[in-house]
Amino acid sequence: MTVKSLAQKLELWERIQTAVERQVSPRAGRKLLPRLEEIPVRRSRALRRLGSYVSRSGSPVCIRLQFAQEEELLVETFLHEVAHACDHLSRKRWRIYRQAHGHSWQGWALALGIKPQVRGRSEELDRLYRERLKVVAVCSRCGYELRRLRRLNQQHSYVHKKCGGVLRLC
């Protein structure tokens, strides 16, 4: 799946084209749109992040999206990541892409019709995250169960901050 195919499926491609027309010159837009539409969109396995824009060596790699989130939030997350891609692709070649949520990105977000906010929350992803948590350690003093997605390092000893008891790994 690509940015263009997903945008067309979500009926957002015209909105993206209009934003590009508003933000850059016609000449720059003719260069930006073909690069933008070919960026792959991949499923993310992350449960604490709704989406991300990935670039390496100045070139876009992909947009990662967590498709388990609510549909209206998925649209907003997709446009948020498209704003990152547009901001990155419209910068001068010699300028390093550092301020991910700076003024330039905020302009793209507003042009795409979304709030220029950094973090979103999904009730569905929160529920999936809680379901996947496993007990990885138990406090020897108070019985507290530490729940995580990943195990703790077996070579370290851990102390429960609240009571000072030793956490026994499961």
Coordinates of C-alpha atoms in Angstrom, one line a residue:
M1 CA 0.0 0.0 0.0
T2 CA 1.2 3.5 -0.8
V3 CA 0.3 7.0 0.5
K4 CA -1.8 7.6 -2.6
S5 CA -3.6 4.3 -2.5
L6 CA -4.5 4.7 1.2
A7 CA -5.4 8.3 0.7
Q8 CA -7.8 7.4 -2.1
K9 CA -9.3 4.6 0.0
L10 CA -9.9 7.1 2.8
E11 CA -11.1 9.8 0.3
L12 CA -8.2 12.1 1.3
W13 CA -6.2 12.4 -1.9
E14 CA -7.8 15.7 -3.0
R15 CA -7.2 17.2 0.4
I16 CA -3.5 16.3 0.2
Q17 CA -3.3 17.7 -3.3
T18 CA -4.9 21.0 -2.2
A19 CA -2.6 21.3 0.8
V20 CA 0.5 20.8 -1.5
E21 CA -0.9 23.5 -3.9
R22 CA -1.3 25.9 -0.9
Q23 CA 2.0 25.3 0.7
V24 CA 4.5 25.2 -2.2
S25 CA 4.9 26.7 -5.7
P26 CA 3.4 24.8 -8.6
R27 CA 6.9 23.7 -9.7
A28 CA 7.8 22.4 -6.3
G29 CA 4.4 20.7 -6.1
R30 CA 5.0 18.8 -9.3
K31 CA 8.1 17.4 -7.8
L32 CA 6.7 16.7 -4.3
L33 CA 3.5 14.9 -5.2
P34 CA 5.0 12.0 -7.2
R35 CA 7.5 11.4 -4.4
L36 CA 4.8 11.6 -1.8
E37 CA 2.4 9.3 -3.5
E38 CA 4.9 6.5 -3.8
I39 CA 5.9 6.4 -0.1
P40 CA 5.0 2.9 1.3
V41 CA 2.5 2.7 4.2
R42 CA 3.2 -0.3 6.5
R43 CA 1.4 -1.8 9.4
S44 CA 3.0 -0.9 12.7
R45 CA 3.2 -3.5 15.6
A46 CA 3.7 -0.7 18.2
L47 CA 0.8 -0.4 20.7
R48 CA 1.9 2.9 22.3
R49 CA 2.4 4.9 19.1
L50 CA -0.4 5.6 16.6
G51 CA 2.0 6.2 13.6
S52 CA 5.4 7.3 12.5
Y53 CA 7.2 8.7 9.5
V54 CA 10.5 7.0 8.7
S55 CA 13.3 8.6 6.7
R56 CA 16.9 7.6 6.2
S57 CA 19.8 9.6 4.6
G58 CA 17.4 12.3 3.5
S59 CA 15.0 10.0 1.7
P60 CA 11.6 8.8 2.9
V61 CA 11.4 5.1 3.8
C62 CA 7.8 4.6 4.8
I63 CA 4.9 5.7 7.0
R64 CA 4.0 3.2 9.7
L65 CA 0.4 3.2 11.0
Q66 CA -1.3 1.2 13.7
F67 CA -4.5 0.2 11.9
A68 CA -6.2 -1.1 15.1
Q69 CA -7.0 2.4 16.2
E70 CA -10.5 4.0 15.7
E71 CA -11.2 5.0 12.1
E72 CA -11.6 8.8 12.7
L73 CA -8.3 8.7 14.6
L74 CA -6.7 6.6 11.8
V75 CA -7.5 9.4 9.4
E76 CA -6.0 12.1 11.7
T77 CA -2.9 10.0 12.3
F78 CA -2.4 9.3 8.6
L79 CA -2.7 13.0 7.8
H80 CA -0.3 13.8 10.7
E81 CA 2.3 11.5 9.2
V82 CA 1.7 12.8 5.6
A83 CA 2.4 16.3 7.1
H84 CA 5.8 15.0 8.2
A85 CA 6.5 13.6 4.8
C86 CA 5.4 16.8 3.1
D87 CA 7.5 18.9 5.5
H88 CA 10.5 16.7 4.9
L89 CA 10.2 16.5 1.1
S90 CA 9.6 20.2 0.7
R91 CA 12.8 21.3 2.6
K92 CA 15.9 22.3 0.9
R93 CA 18.3 19.4 0.3
W94 CA 21.0 20.9 2.5
R95 CA 18.7 21.4 5.5
I96 CA 18.6 18.6 8.0
Y97 CA 15.2 17.5 9.1
R98 CA 15.5 18.1 12.8
Q99 CA 12.4 19.8 14.3
A100 CA 9.8 17.2 13.6
H101 CA 6.9 19.3 15.0
G102 CA 8.3 22.8 14.3
H103 CA 6.6 25.7 12.5
S104 CA 7.0 24.2 9.1
W105 CA 5.3 21.0 10.1
Q106 CA 2.6 22.9 11.8
G107 CA 1.9 24.8 8.6
W108 CA 1.5 21.5 6.7
A109 CA -0.8 20.1 9.5
L110 CA -3.0 23.1 9.2
A111 CA -3.0 22.9 5.4
L112 CA -4.1 19.3 5.7
G113 CA -7.0 20.3 8.0
I114 CA -5.7 18.7 11.3
K115 CA -4.7 20.2 14.6
P116 CA -0.9 20.6 14.9
Q117 CA -0.8 18.4 18.0
V118 CA 1.9 15.9 18.9
R119 CA 0.2 13.0 20.7
G120 CA -3.1 11.3 20.2
R121 CA -4.6 8.6 22.3
S122 CA -6.6 5.5 21.2
E123 CA -8.9 3.7 23.6
E124 CA -8.7 0.6 21.4
L125 CA -4.8 0.6 21.4
D126 CA -4.8 1.1 25.2
R127 CA -7.1 -1.9 25.6
L128 CA -4.9 -4.1 23.4
Y129 CA -1.8 -2.9 25.3
R130 CA -3.3 -3.8 28.6
E131 CA -4.4 -7.3 27.3
R132 CA -0.8 -8.1 26.2
L133 CA 0.8 -7.2 29.5
K134 CA 2.3 -10.2 31.4
V135 CA 3.5 -10.6 34.9
V136 CA 7.3 -10.5 34.7
A137 CA 8.2 -10.1 38.4
V138 CA 6.7 -10.3 41.9
C139 CA 7.8 -8.3 44.9
S140 CA 9.0 -10.6 47.7
R141 CA 7.9 -8.1 50.4
C142 CA 4.5 -6.8 49.4
G143 CA 3.5 -9.2 46.6
Y144 CA 3.2 -6.4 43.9
E145 CA 3.1 -7.9 40.4
L146 CA 5.1 -6.0 37.8
R147 CA 3.4 -6.3 34.4
R148 CA 5.2 -5.6 31.1
L149 CA 5.3 -6.7 27.4
R150 CA 8.9 -7.7 27.7
R151 CA 10.8 -9.7 30.3
L152 CA 13.4 -8.1 32.6
N153 CA 17.1 -8.8 32.2
Q154 CA 17.9 -12.0 34.0
Q155 CA 21.4 -10.9 35.0
H156 CA 20.2 -7.9 37.1
S157 CA 18.5 -7.7 40.4
Y158 CA 15.5 -5.3 40.8
V159 CA 14.1 -3.5 43.8
H160 CA 10.5 -2.4 44.2
K161 CA 10.7 1.4 44.6
K162 CA 7.6 1.6 46.9
C163 CA 8.5 -0.9 49.6
G164 CA 12.2 -1.8 48.9
G165 CA 11.5 -5.5 48.4
V166 CA 13.4 -7.6 45.9
L167 CA 11.5 -8.3 42.7
R168 CA 11.6 -12.0 41.9
L169 CA 11.6 -12.7 38.1
C170 CA 8.9 -15.0 36.7

